[in-house]
Every structure is written in C-alpha cells, then in structure tokens.
Amino acid sequence: MTSPRSRLLDATALTLGFAFLYLPIVILVIFSFNASQLVTVWGGFSTRWYASIWQNRQLMDAAWMTAQVAAASAAFATVVGTLAALALTRYARFRGRTLFSGLVYAPIVMPEVITGLSLLLLFVSLGIDRGFWTVTVAHATFTCGFVAVVVQSRLVTFDRSLEEAAADLGATPAQVFFRITLPIIAPAVVAGFLLAFTLSLDDLVLASFTTGPGSTTLPMRIYSQVRLGVTPEINAISTLMIAAVTVLVIAASLATKRSASAH
Amino acid sequence: MEPPERPSRGAFAPWDEPAARPLVVFEGVTKRFGAETAVSDLTLAIYEREFFALLGPSGCGKSTLMRMLAGFETPSAGRVLLAGQDLAGMPPHVRPVNMMFQSYALFPHMSVEKNIAFGLEMDGRPRDEVGARVAEALRMVKLEGLAGRRPHQLSGGQRQRVALARALVKRPKLLLLDEPLGALDRKLREETQFELMALQERLGLTFIIVTHDQDEAMTMATRIAVMDKGRIAQVGTPPVIYEAPATRHVAGFIGEINLVEGTVSGCDGRRVTVATAVGDLTVADAADSVAVGQAVAVAWRPEKTRIVRAGEAISNGRAVISGTVHDIGYLGGRTTYHVDVTGLRLKAAVANAARSVERPLGTGEAVKLAVAPDALLLLVR
C-alpha cells in the first residue's frame, strides 16, 4: 500500500510534469481570448481575434494551403506507407529487406533540416519550380515512414489464413486485398493517414526549404509574423491549430485502438 | 483401445480395384523449407468419395501435404494430380478444392451470411442463386437463425459450422479439413464427427482430413495414412492400421500396445519364434519374412491379453508371462493392469462385462499374462 505521503509526492510530480508540458500552451490559449491589443497584458475576455483572423487574408490563404498540402501529402504517404508495410511484413525473405526497412524508417529519425536541404537540392538540380507540389512531396517523404510503422504493427498480428481462405474460395490476389486485407487493416490505415496529416500540418522546417512563392504554409506564416512581434491574432490561429491537431491525434489513437481490438 | 463403432459403409474399397482411377495422386512429392524436409519423396493415391485421414504428430508433414493440395505450398519435387490433372502452377483461387481451416479463418468484418456467400460471389454467381445456396448451406449446418451475426458473436461450435458451410457451399470435388474439430470440447467433437461422416456420405464428396487425434481418424476415416517425419509409415483402413500395424511407430501411435524387443530364434514358414526378455514368444502369422538371428519386436494389444492369478491354470497354446501387478487403472468400462515383468511394464486391459464393485486383483499380486499366438504381431521395422 502506498502511504499518503508518497501519494502526495506522486501527485506533485505529475502536476509539475504536466505544467512543464502544457503551461505554455495554456497561456497561449488564454491570451488568445485577450481583449487587449498587447499580448502580455490581460484586458478582459474577448473572441475578437478569432473574428479578425477571418479578415486576415494572408493567414487564411496560408491555412487553406496547409490544409491542401496536409491532405494531399497524407493521401500519398498513406498509399506508399501501406505498400511499404505490406512489403516489409509479407515478403520476409527478399534481398535487401534490412536496407529497405532502414530506408523506410530513415526519414523518421533524420534531422528535418537535412531532409529539407537534400530535397531542396534535388528540386533545384531537377529544375522543378518550388511550390505546392514540392512541399507535398517533401511531407509525404517524411510521413510515409510513420504510416508504415502504424500499418506494420497491425499487419504483424494479421491472421494470414484469412487471406488463404479467401483465395481458396476463389478470390484473385487483388480481390483478396480489397475485400479482406484492406477492410481488416483499415483502422490502422486511417490512423496512419491522420498521423501523416497532423505531421504535415505542424511542419515548419521541410516547408521552409521546399516551398516557393505563393505557397506559404500556416506554420511558416506564423513564424514570419512572430519575428515581427507576437500579435493576439497569432495566439488565436495557434489555438485553432492546437484544437485541430488534438482532434486528429485523438481520432488517430481511437482508430489504432479499434484496429488492435478488431479480430 | 478398440476401434470405435462406425456406420457401415458397405463394400466401399476402390483402393483394391485395379481399374479405379484415384481422384488425388501425390507422385514422389518432396517439400523442403530451407534445410528442413517437411515431406520426403511421398507417393499416395486417394479415391473419390473417400474420407481419408492424414494422421501423425505435429511436424510430421501432414499439414504441408494438405497445403500443397490447396495450392498454398509448391512441391520442391514430384507432382500433385487432381482427377488426372497436374496442379503445378495452378494458383489456389482456380483449384476446384476447398479447405476448412484449423483456425476457421472466418472473415471478422462480414456476417455469417456474407462469409458463406463469399465463394459464390467470387465465382460471379447471380444474386438469387447465391441467396438460395447460402440459405441451403445454413440449413445444412443448422444455423438458420444466425445469418446476420458476426463471427465474434458465435460460440466455438457455431464458428466451426460456419467454416464448414463456407467450405461446402461451392460443392467442391474435394474438401480439405485441417484439424476441423481441434478447437471443440470432447462431447461436441464426438457429435460433430458423426455429423461430418453423415454429411460426406450424403453429399457424395471426397474429404481429406488432417488430424493428430487417432480416435478421430479411426472413427471417421475410410482409410488412414499414418505419417512420420515426412513419410507415410502405413496406409490402410482403421482395422488394418490397428490390428496389423506395419511398423513400431504405427503400432505405438495408434492405441496402446505392449512391445518387446528380441531376436528370431526359430522360423517355420509364417510361424516365427522370438527370444525375448520375457521368454520365447511364438507369432502364429508373421506378415514379414525374417531370418534366424534377426532383431525384431513382438507386440500385442492390452485387450488381447488375459490376466489371471499365478496359481490359476491357462489353456494350452498361449504364450504365458509371469509378473506382478504394479498398478491398476479402473476406467469404468474396463480396467487396465500394469504388470512388471523382468524390468518391463506390460499392460492388460480387461472389459468389465459383469457388474462388480470389488476388484478381482490387487497391486503386488503375482499374476500370469496369457496371449494367444494369433494376437501376437511381428514388427521388423
């Protein structure tokens, strides 16, 4: 049994830990409802900054761009990542498997600055105009490894006899995949998509390297505005981003949980 | 163990007819997984309407043999023929063979009805035909009321029936059953055994069953192939396998047996005398020809052994072995005596034909075991 004293200690540690993690965010959220023009002085509760960001053309354009990039890159990463996961779990003995799995996971651990720089060099040397598609490709490169990890963890526990049974009943390999395999791993694929979407939404570094004029993402816009001074509008848009990311992460974890329990 | 009662199959024995053409033929089939050989140069013929059992301990290659038939494994050497056609290069989805999986492999995201309909839908059958045949299959396995359930809402026995209905609904020439009753409890297993037999007979299909359960094989099969380390030790009807096992492995694997090693000391046609640690034993009708001095084993079934007190008389012509009772296993229907004889422990099983509360013999008592010469088996391999 734990003594009241050690329980108190646990509670304190937990509180401090959470405070360390979330206090800055809480402060940001609180100040997004600040009526005052001055960021650090509380001037009463107001939602005026939320109303004013709708009028801020630059912010709204950046937000729309970010959403498009996130959707396109997550879709691309989901397809590539799922295929990679299938290859890694199904063809256990192919040549160069270790190298391949290393290559899939490398972007996860690679410093983003390096990934960004190398992609920039690639796009420049190929003479590709930087913009929406280069950011999208960069994000997909970075996030498909995460999708592969999520989908692979589901495939490891997948009962292969389900696919054999389907083939035995006359399903072609394509029918087996679309009628049996994909529906069963769908929650993991959805979780992978949501994760990729969130990561793309958050990214500043890769976007800074690979974007071009006219395709500024929201994190880039926020970053450049903050350098000129924090405005309450930035707090408001940041709060909205936090909300979006929270919803997506919760959705992703629910999907993962469903995929783990569905058997 | 005596072979359990089975419904009469009449004079069904196509394997004895030279003109009969087998449905399935394994021709010198070898399957290697890396350095390991799962099936080794195996030849086997299975006939139409047979209920054929592949019996053996796990790892003997029986499942691999079945998976080669279904198309999930490719032979490393040799040929597999179905109705005279070489199956090489034919993927699973075009083979006219269906399989019932050990895990049942029911699709978790589909209802019972959808599971059963899957095979027919893959064949592109019209919708009303699919509906009618699924309904018929559900009736066949007595699951009419559960069409809309998902697999996880079913009991083990119900899942087994869905798996069976799904495998049968396409009316395959050949149904493969991989340990179909392994996950059921004992009582349900026995019921299902007879249901499967009745179904097979009624539909006139050919069943191949993989099992490690000798009772299951003995009960259901027309013929059994006893497998050992990737080879077939013996193929025969259940009575042949039980009463005339070809090898020590088969004798020991099917039922209980007393086995005594020895050397041939006398040979007179099929009448062979063997010198053993428990004395000279004379086998009346040896299946293999042997020479004097050859190392062999003599075996007999516990239930073909008489056990009497040391002082009692025994009719002439029987082999008599003296020993002491070590242990008594009372099983209700019969009693098994474990008798120590010069370092060996032999078994005698006595049917408790009369109702008696007292045991006629006690442990430590000196007894005589008597076996008729025609109950003795000579095992060379």
XYZ file of C-alpha atoms in Angstrom:
644
model
C 0.000 0.000 0.000
C 1.177 3.487 -0.776
C 1.437 5.903 2.120
C -0.438 9.256 1.876
C 2.940 10.920 1.767
C 4.178 9.070 -1.296
C 0.827 9.635 -2.921
C 1.270 13.351 -2.361
C 4.712 13.105 -3.918
C 3.263 11.315 -6.950
C 0.581 13.957 -7.350
C 3.112 16.768 -7.131
C 5.406 15.138 -9.684
C 2.503 14.615 -12.026
C 1.310 18.194 -11.653
C 4.768 19.611 -12.255
C 5.264 17.349 -15.248
C 2.003 18.372 -16.845
C 2.653 22.010 -16.004
C 6.016 21.784 -17.717
C 4.440 20.279 -20.797
C 1.251 22.251 -21.078
C 1.595 25.541 -19.208
C 2.999 27.391 -22.235
C 0.119 26.116 -24.348
C -2.431 27.036 -21.708
C -1.014 30.545 -21.528
C -1.192 30.818 -25.298
C -4.810 29.674 -25.316
C -5.731 32.093 -22.505
C -4.120 35.044 -24.247
C -5.897 34.196 -27.497
C -9.049 35.330 -25.675
C -7.401 38.557 -24.512
C -9.343 41.699 -25.403
C -6.217 43.829 -25.225
C -4.020 44.622 -28.198
C -0.979 43.996 -26.021
C -0.065 40.374 -25.890
C 1.210 40.218 -22.333
C -1.361 42.402 -20.610
C -4.774 40.913 -19.761
C -7.507 43.226 -20.899
C -10.573 41.095 -20.329
C -12.187 38.181 -22.201
C -12.960 38.548 -25.870
C -13.221 36.497 -29.036
C -12.426 39.455 -31.267
C -9.145 37.986 -32.516
C -10.938 34.879 -33.717
C -13.216 37.136 -35.698
C -10.340 39.191 -37.005
C -8.334 36.248 -38.357
C -11.137 35.588 -40.848
C -10.366 39.063 -42.194
C -6.626 38.389 -42.354
C -6.183 37.381 -45.965
C -2.604 36.195 -45.576
C -3.377 33.920 -42.629
C -6.425 32.416 -44.284
C -4.546 31.727 -47.510
C -1.777 30.052 -45.519
C -4.291 27.967 -43.571
C -6.008 26.829 -46.781
C -2.639 25.997 -48.349
C -1.662 23.983 -45.257
C -4.880 22.008 -45.333
C -4.386 21.180 -49.006
C -0.769 20.157 -48.518
C -1.673 18.060 -45.483
C -4.497 16.251 -47.293
C -2.503 15.578 -50.463
C 0.700 14.536 -48.730
C -1.154 12.342 -46.198
C -3.038 10.590 -49.001
C 0.195 9.980 -50.887
C 2.061 8.871 -47.750
C -0.775 6.509 -46.799
C -0.611 4.670 -50.112
C 3.195 4.469 -50.150
C 3.491 3.708 -46.425
C 0.849 0.964 -46.543
C 2.532 -0.683 -49.521
C 5.893 -0.487 -47.741
C 4.390 -2.050 -44.614
C 2.906 -4.865 -46.717
C 6.240 -5.477 -48.405
C 8.059 -5.496 -45.082
C 5.717 -7.911 -43.322
C 4.764 -10.148 -46.227
C 7.960 -10.735 -48.134
C 10.054 -11.553 -45.131
C 12.964 -13.007 -47.036
C 13.533 -10.754 -50.039
C 17.015 -9.485 -50.744
C 17.839 -6.124 -49.271
C 14.961 -6.273 -46.800
C 17.012 -4.791 -43.959
C 18.203 -1.993 -46.195
C 14.651 -1.340 -47.378
C 13.206 -1.186 -43.864
C 16.073 1.118 -42.850
C 15.293 3.363 -45.792
C 11.592 3.500 -44.919
C 12.296 4.495 -41.334
C 15.227 6.824 -42.013
C 13.106 9.946 -42.622
C 11.611 9.494 -39.130
C 14.958 9.875 -37.394
C 16.733 12.035 -39.966
C 17.105 15.677 -38.822
C 14.464 17.582 -40.746
C 16.996 20.223 -41.711
C 18.939 17.592 -43.604
C 15.880 16.068 -45.261
C 14.771 19.576 -46.200
C 18.138 20.583 -47.542
C 18.555 17.418 -49.607
C 15.079 17.789 -51.076
C 15.804 21.412 -51.895
C 18.993 20.392 -53.693
C 17.071 17.715 -55.597
C 14.324 20.089 -56.710
C 16.814 22.751 -57.702
C 19.009 20.358 -59.659
C 15.982 18.935 -61.463
C 14.834 22.435 -62.240
C 11.454 21.950 -60.585
C 9.617 25.108 -59.617
C 9.057 25.068 -55.886
C 5.512 25.420 -54.634
C 2.541 23.321 -53.604
C 3.734 20.044 -55.124
C 7.295 20.230 -53.818
C 6.054 20.795 -50.243
C 3.560 17.978 -50.667
C 6.208 15.555 -51.911
C 8.561 16.616 -49.104
C 5.887 15.993 -46.483
C 4.942 12.631 -47.972
C 8.601 11.573 -47.912
C 8.792 12.417 -44.255
C 5.420 10.993 -43.147
C 5.218 7.729 -45.122
C 7.633 6.137 -42.652
C 5.168 6.878 -39.829
C 2.320 5.354 -41.822
C 4.468 2.278 -42.469
C 5.139 1.855 -38.743
C 1.459 2.144 -37.799
C 0.219 -0.192 -40.543
C 3.009 -2.694 -39.974
C 2.130 -3.031 -36.308
C -1.355 -4.112 -37.369
C -0.136 -6.446 -40.113
C 2.149 -8.318 -37.725
C -0.900 -9.704 -35.901
C -2.918 -10.234 -39.093
C -4.064 -13.844 -39.472
C -2.753 -14.894 -42.885
C -5.156 -17.814 -43.034
C -7.929 -15.244 -43.692
C -6.259 -14.400 -46.993
C -5.635 -18.053 -47.744
C -9.285 -18.822 -47.042
C -10.365 -16.065 -49.420
C -8.014 -17.333 -52.147
C -9.257 -20.853 -51.515
C -12.829 -19.643 -52.064
C -11.870 -18.245 -55.468
C -10.724 -14.684 -54.809
C -7.926 -13.396 -57.048
C -4.978 -11.723 -55.267
C -6.494 -8.287 -55.999
C -9.892 -9.356 -54.636
C -8.204 -10.796 -51.554
C -6.510 -7.456 -50.933
C -9.526 -5.225 -51.465
C -12.209 -7.446 -49.898
C -10.289 -8.993 -46.994
C -6.916 -7.436 -46.183
C -7.736 -3.756 -46.655
C -11.067 -3.739 -44.769
C -9.447 -5.507 -41.829
C -6.410 -3.218 -41.618
C -8.486 -0.116 -42.499
C -8.458 1.356 -38.967
C -4.641 1.254 -38.951
C -4.528 2.822 -42.410
C -6.876 5.587 -41.235
C -4.730 6.118 -38.136
C -1.662 6.368 -40.380
C -3.420 8.903 -42.593
C -4.436 11.068 -39.622
C -0.921 10.914 -38.223
C 0.570 11.928 -41.573
C -1.993 14.736 -41.868
C -1.096 16.058 -38.412
C 2.631 15.887 -39.024
C 2.235 17.798 -42.263
C 0.057 20.391 -40.549
C 2.754 21.007 -37.949
C 5.788 21.080 -40.146
C 7.825 24.252 -40.480
C 11.313 23.108 -41.426
C 10.612 20.988 -44.508
C 8.095 23.511 -45.771
C 10.581 26.375 -45.393
C 13.109 24.514 -47.520
C 10.849 23.264 -50.250
C 8.185 25.919 -50.707
C 8.120 28.670 -53.230
C 6.379 31.993 -53.655
C 2.630 31.773 -53.257
C 2.605 28.566 -51.279
C 3.361 29.656 -47.756
C 2.018 27.277 -45.116
C 0.448 28.325 -41.858
C 3.400 27.444 -39.604
C 5.645 29.457 -41.945
C 3.261 32.421 -41.867
C 3.045 32.302 -38.078
C 6.799 32.043 -37.756
C 7.477 35.007 -40.007
C 4.833 37.159 -38.275
C 6.166 36.276 -34.826
C 9.574 37.591 -35.830
C 7.907 40.972 -36.297
C 6.215 40.701 -32.922
C 3.545 38.442 -31.481
C 0.011 39.624 -32.178
C -3.126 38.305 -30.427
C -4.231 37.058 -33.852
C -1.312 34.640 -33.863
C -2.431 33.314 -30.497
C -5.907 32.754 -31.879
C -4.810 30.915 -35.010
C -2.344 28.875 -32.972
C -5.141 27.873 -30.610
C -7.200 26.725 -33.578
C -4.259 24.685 -34.817
C -3.837 23.093 -31.403
C -7.513 22.197 -31.435
C -7.246 20.675 -34.907
C -4.165 18.660 -34.009
C -5.729 17.437 -30.756
C -8.844 16.238 -32.547
C -6.762 14.472 -35.203
C -4.450 12.795 -32.690
C -7.404 11.561 -30.632
C -9.068 10.263 -33.795
C -5.852 8.507 -34.806
C -5.443 6.853 -31.427
C -9.083 5.731 -31.440
C -8.558 4.229 -34.885
C -5.429 2.431 -33.703
C -7.281 1.084 -30.699
C -10.086 -0.179 -32.907
C -7.617 -1.853 -35.210
C -5.946 -3.572 -32.260
C -9.208 -4.881 -30.821
C -10.882 -5.897 -34.089
C -10.259 -9.566 -34.641
C -8.349 -49.061 -27.222
C -10.739 -50.740 -29.592
C -11.756 -49.189 -32.883
C -14.965 -47.289 -32.176
C -18.132 -48.292 -33.907
C -18.667 -46.724 -37.310
C -21.684 -46.614 -39.559
C -21.408 -49.293 -42.193
C -20.022 -48.114 -45.489
C -20.860 -51.297 -47.315
C -18.240 -52.739 -49.569
C -16.545 -49.456 -50.395
C -12.929 -50.216 -51.280
C -11.881 -48.547 -54.550
C -8.235 -48.799 -53.496
C -8.465 -52.568 -54.014
C -9.873 -52.233 -57.525
C -7.149 -52.061 -60.154
C -9.467 -50.272 -62.606
C -10.400 -47.463 -60.210
C -8.810 -44.112 -61.001
C -7.719 -42.089 -57.999
C -9.006 -38.531 -57.517
C -5.832 -37.296 -55.876
C -2.324 -38.535 -56.529
C 0.890 -37.479 -54.842
C 3.731 -38.679 -57.018
C 7.169 -38.688 -55.420
C 6.407 -35.399 -53.684
C 9.132 -33.703 -51.662
C 8.787 -30.371 -49.893
C 11.745 -28.600 -48.354
C 11.672 -25.425 -46.255
C 15.257 -24.206 -46.367
C 17.354 -27.024 -44.931
C 14.346 -28.784 -43.438
C 12.473 -31.504 -45.316
C 8.786 -31.479 -44.401
C 7.650 -34.097 -46.916
C 10.050 -36.628 -48.333
C 9.508 -38.470 -51.653
C 5.913 -39.304 -50.813
C 3.551 -41.236 -53.056
C -0.126 -41.609 -52.226
C -3.426 -42.156 -54.059
C -6.809 -41.061 -52.693
C -10.072 -42.126 -54.332
C -13.357 -40.403 -54.949
C -15.864 -40.479 -52.058
C -13.175 -41.447 -49.604
C -12.966 -39.949 -46.135
C -9.207 -40.007 -45.961
C -7.297 -39.162 -42.789
C -3.717 -37.923 -42.644
C -2.670 -38.820 -39.130
C 0.529 -38.029 -37.326
C 2.157 -35.947 -34.627
C 2.707 -32.233 -35.253
C 5.587 -31.612 -37.629
C 5.150 -34.911 -39.493
C 4.306 -33.094 -42.740
C 0.567 -33.795 -42.847
C -0.457 -30.141 -42.988
C 2.172 -29.399 -45.627
C 0.727 -32.190 -47.757
C -2.724 -30.645 -47.494
C -1.446 -27.140 -48.206
C 0.207 -28.415 -51.388
C -3.174 -29.729 -52.485
C -4.874 -26.389 -51.753
C -2.113 -24.513 -53.572
C -0.564 -22.639 -50.646
C 2.715 -24.540 -50.985
C 4.536 -25.718 -54.086
C 6.262 -29.116 -54.096
C 10.067 -28.939 -54.269
C 9.961 -32.134 -56.340
C 7.304 -34.503 -57.636
C 3.761 -33.931 -58.862
C 0.343 -33.467 -57.318
C -2.536 -34.571 -59.548
C -6.246 -33.920 -59.141
C -8.528 -36.001 -61.382
C -5.510 -36.731 -63.553
C -4.556 -33.066 -63.953
C -1.203 -31.769 -62.764
C -1.836 -28.941 -60.304
C 1.597 -27.356 -60.784
C 1.365 -23.631 -61.454
C -2.342 -23.507 -60.657
C -2.974 -20.785 -58.034
C -5.304 -21.551 -55.100
C -8.209 -19.490 -56.415
C -8.674 -21.589 -59.544
C -8.385 -25.022 -57.900
C -11.661 -26.942 -57.533
C -10.726 -27.692 -53.935
C -11.964 -26.028 -50.765
C -10.423 -26.059 -47.365
C -11.704 -25.706 -43.849
C -9.032 -24.063 -41.762
C -7.959 -25.089 -38.310
C -8.497 -21.520 -37.064
C -11.735 -21.466 -39.163
C -10.417 -18.217 -40.725
C -13.851 -16.601 -40.730
C -13.791 -13.061 -42.100
C -14.285 -10.927 -38.977
C -15.737 -7.964 -40.862
C -18.509 -9.972 -42.517
C -21.706 -11.551 -41.231
C -22.206 -15.313 -41.213
C -24.268 -14.987 -44.379
C -21.607 -12.890 -46.141
C -18.890 -15.312 -45.094
C -20.743 -18.217 -46.672
C -21.691 -16.216 -49.763
C -18.102 -15.074 -50.376
C -17.026 -18.053 -52.508
C -20.145 -17.920 -54.661
C -19.772 -14.165 -55.156
C -16.165 -14.664 -56.263
C -17.477 -17.079 -58.879
C -19.833 -14.361 -60.120
C -22.982 -16.351 -59.381
C -26.273 -14.458 -59.808
C -27.611 -12.924 -56.641
C -30.741 -15.085 -56.237
C -28.704 -18.260 -56.696
C -26.236 -17.071 -54.053
C -29.101 -16.343 -51.659
C -30.699 -19.745 -52.199
C -27.480 -21.683 -51.810
C -26.426 -19.758 -48.700
C -29.831 -20.469 -47.142
C -29.438 -24.135 -48.017
C -25.935 -24.230 -46.512
C -27.184 -22.551 -43.331
C -29.934 -25.161 -43.088
C -27.410 -27.934 -43.621
C -25.350 -26.838 -40.613
C -28.448 -25.828 -38.599
C -27.577 -22.148 -38.293
C -30.654 -20.633 -39.974
C -31.255 -18.103 -37.219
C -27.723 -16.740 -37.101
C -27.259 -15.451 -40.668
C -26.802 -11.848 -39.562
C -24.329 -12.456 -36.743
C -20.663 -11.584 -36.882
C -18.128 -14.367 -36.182
C -17.163 -12.909 -32.795
C -20.784 -13.236 -31.661
C -20.737 -17.014 -32.158
C -19.667 -19.896 -29.950
C -16.772 -22.151 -30.969
C -19.121 -24.849 -32.227
C -21.138 -22.360 -34.275
C -17.995 -20.921 -35.837
C -16.920 -24.386 -36.803
C -20.256 -24.884 -38.574
C -19.972 -21.589 -40.424
C -16.489 -22.576 -41.591
C -17.845 -25.907 -42.773
C -20.791 -24.314 -44.577
C -18.485 -21.790 -46.254
C -16.162 -24.534 -47.481
C -19.037 -26.736 -48.706
C -21.248 -24.147 -50.341
C -19.237 -24.227 -53.581
C -19.689 -28.007 -53.735
C -16.012 -28.754 -54.251
C -14.885 -32.085 -55.639
C -12.578 -32.312 -52.726
C -12.882 -30.839 -49.261
C -9.789 -30.457 -47.135
C -10.272 -30.291 -43.381
C -7.323 -29.137 -41.306
C -7.848 -30.301 -37.708
C -11.537 -29.391 -38.074
C -12.546 -30.440 -34.579
C -9.378 -29.463 -32.732
C -10.901 -26.425 -31.024
C -14.086 -28.133 -29.844
C -14.639 -29.755 -26.471
C -14.768 -33.514 -26.246
C -18.514 -34.054 -26.317
C -19.136 -31.663 -29.176
C -16.222 -33.216 -31.035
C -17.752 -36.681 -30.911
C -21.136 -35.418 -32.099
C -19.543 -33.460 -34.901
C -17.509 -36.454 -36.043
C -20.659 -38.379 -36.852
C -22.302 -35.340 -38.436
C -19.306 -34.870 -40.723
C -19.430 -38.526 -41.739
C -23.148 -38.377 -42.472
C -22.662 -35.176 -44.477
C -19.841 -36.619 -46.518
C -21.840 -39.726 -47.311
C -24.973 -37.765 -48.187
C -23.222 -35.242 -50.448
C -21.027 -37.938 -52.005
C -17.912 -35.776 -51.637
C -14.302 -36.668 -51.045
C -12.927 -35.485 -47.710
C -9.297 -35.353 -46.680
C -8.825 -34.625 -43.019
C -5.626 -33.732 -41.223
C -5.572 -34.727 -37.580
C -3.264 -35.673 -34.768
C -6.140 -37.348 -32.924
C -6.118 -41.093 -33.525
C -9.676 -41.586 -32.229
C -10.922 -39.004 -34.712
C -9.131 -40.733 -37.587
C -10.295 -44.193 -36.520
C -13.904 -43.069 -36.173
C -14.298 -41.137 -39.385
C -11.878 -42.367 -41.994
C -12.303 -44.922 -44.735
C -8.527 -45.098 -44.808
C -5.781 -43.615 -42.689
C -2.268 -42.641 -43.714
C -0.067 -42.645 -40.636
C 2.733 -40.149 -41.199
C 6.102 -39.932 -39.549
C 8.860 -37.422 -40.318
C 7.604 -36.508 -43.771
C 6.973 -40.065 -44.883
C 3.989 -42.377 -44.848
C 4.524 -45.178 -42.355
C 1.366 -47.048 -43.381
C -1.852 -46.589 -45.334
C -4.840 -48.738 -44.518
C -8.376 -48.999 -43.241
C -8.772 -48.341 -39.499
C -8.970 -52.083 -38.625
C -5.847 -52.835 -40.656
C -3.941 -49.965 -39.060
C -4.999 -51.136 -35.617
C -4.754 -54.910 -35.979
C -1.843 -55.125 -38.389
C 0.429 -52.132 -37.879
C 3.376 -52.224 -40.243
C 5.974 -50.564 -38.041
C 6.808 -49.961 -34.404
C 5.871 -46.297 -34.932
C 2.376 -47.106 -36.200
C 1.843 -49.734 -33.509
C 2.798 -47.253 -30.797
C 0.942 -44.283 -32.279
C -2.446 -45.958 -32.658
C -3.863 -47.137 -29.366
C -1.979 -48.859 -26.592
C 0.397 -51.700 -27.235
C 2.852 -53.978 -25.443
C 6.120 -54.104 -27.331
C 9.006 -56.443 -26.527
C 12.301 -56.442 -28.412
C 14.018 -59.744 -29.230
C 15.832 -61.934 -31.768
C 14.348 -64.514 -34.101
C 15.220 -67.975 -32.745
C 13.056 -70.168 -34.942
C 11.355 -69.854 -38.302
C 8.757 -72.213 -39.760
C 7.025 -70.577 -42.709
C 4.950 -67.744 -41.259
C 5.297 -69.145 -37.769
C 8.156 -67.280 -36.067
C 9.591 -67.783 -32.597
C 11.339 -64.845 -30.978
C 13.602 -64.993 -27.934
C 12.791 -62.024 -25.687
C 13.440 -60.842 -22.156
C 10.038 -62.250 -21.133
C 10.720 -65.676 -22.658
C 10.151 -67.230 -26.079
C 7.136 -65.820 -27.915
C 5.731 -67.543 -30.976
C 3.948 -65.430 -33.557
C 1.456 -67.539 -35.496
C 1.188 -65.456 -38.646
C 4.120 -63.113 -39.306
C 3.500 -60.578 -42.076
C 7.184 -60.090 -42.913
C 9.657 -62.848 -43.718
C 12.574 -62.932 -41.315
C 15.777 -64.907 -40.770
C 17.051 -66.551 -37.591
C 19.152 -64.105 -35.581
C 17.339 -61.017 -36.888
C 16.433 -58.312 -34.376
C 12.667 -57.836 -34.289
C 9.920 -56.810 -31.908
C 6.853 -58.688 -30.765
C 3.788 -56.645 -29.948
C 0.253 -57.238 -28.776
C -2.701 -55.187 -27.664
C -3.545 -54.970 -23.949
C -7.162 -56.006 -24.552
C -5.999 -59.215 -26.231
C -4.203 -60.214 -23.050
C -5.726 -62.464 -20.389
C -4.665 -61.857 -16.822
C -5.074 -64.493 -14.054
C -3.640 -65.169 -10.601
C -0.290 -67.006 -10.605
C -1.861 -70.241 -9.386
C -4.642 -70.470 -11.937
C -4.457 -72.692 -14.974
C -4.303 -71.364 -18.541
C -5.393 -73.154 -21.676
C -2.612 -74.575 -23.807
C -1.088 -72.899 -26.811
C -0.911 -69.425 -25.319
C 2.251 -67.527 -24.518
C 2.402 -67.156 -20.746
C 4.341 -64.403 -18.996
C 4.620 -64.202 -15.188
C 4.817 -60.910 -13.337
C 3.437 -58.802 -10.508
C 0.713 -56.202 -10.637
C 2.230 -52.731 -10.300
C -0.801 -50.548 -10.765
C -4.478 -50.803 -11.583
C -6.354 -48.247 -13.647
C -10.107 -48.564 -13.243
C -11.823 -46.775 -16.136
C -15.401 -47.899 -15.595
C -15.926 -49.811 -18.785
C -12.634 -51.586 -18.443
C -9.729 -51.981 -16.098
C -6.087 -51.691 -17.137
C -3.478 -53.639 -15.185
C 0.145 -52.572 -15.342
C 2.251 -55.652 -14.756
C 6.002 -55.687 -14.041
C 7.870 -58.455 -15.839
C 11.694 -58.522 -15.529
C 12.153 -54.791 -15.878
C 9.408 -54.334 -18.479
C 5.961 -52.976 -17.766
C 3.232 -54.681 -19.740
C -0.443 -53.795 -19.901
C -3.522 -55.959 -19.794
C -6.962 -54.454 -20.328
C -9.994 -56.328 -19.129
C -13.521 -55.412 -20.102
C -15.731 -55.154 -17.029
C -18.525 -57.206 -18.522
C -20.153 -58.097 -15.225
C -21.190 -55.558 -12.599
C -18.746 -55.924 -9.762
C -17.712 -53.463 -7.081
C -14.725 -55.486 -5.967
C -11.555 -55.607 -7.996
C -10.539 -59.175 -8.615
C -6.783 -58.489 -8.368
C -4.739 -56.251 -6.090
C -1.426 -54.462 -6.556
C 1.663 -56.529 -5.732
C -0.166 -59.730 -6.566
C 1.667 -62.365 -8.636
C -0.129 -62.888 -11.937
C 0.203 -64.620 -15.286
C -0.428 -62.892 -18.594
C -1.589 -65.068 -21.449
C -1.665 -64.084 -25.116
C -2.904 -66.223 -27.998
C -0.295 -66.723 -30.773
C -2.578 -65.139 -33.384
C -2.789 -61.967 -31.272
C 0.968 -61.517 -31.425
C 2.420 -59.217 -34.078
C 5.905 -59.409 -35.504
C 7.389 -55.969 -36.216
C 10.542 -55.762 -38.288
C 10.698 -52.008 -38.876
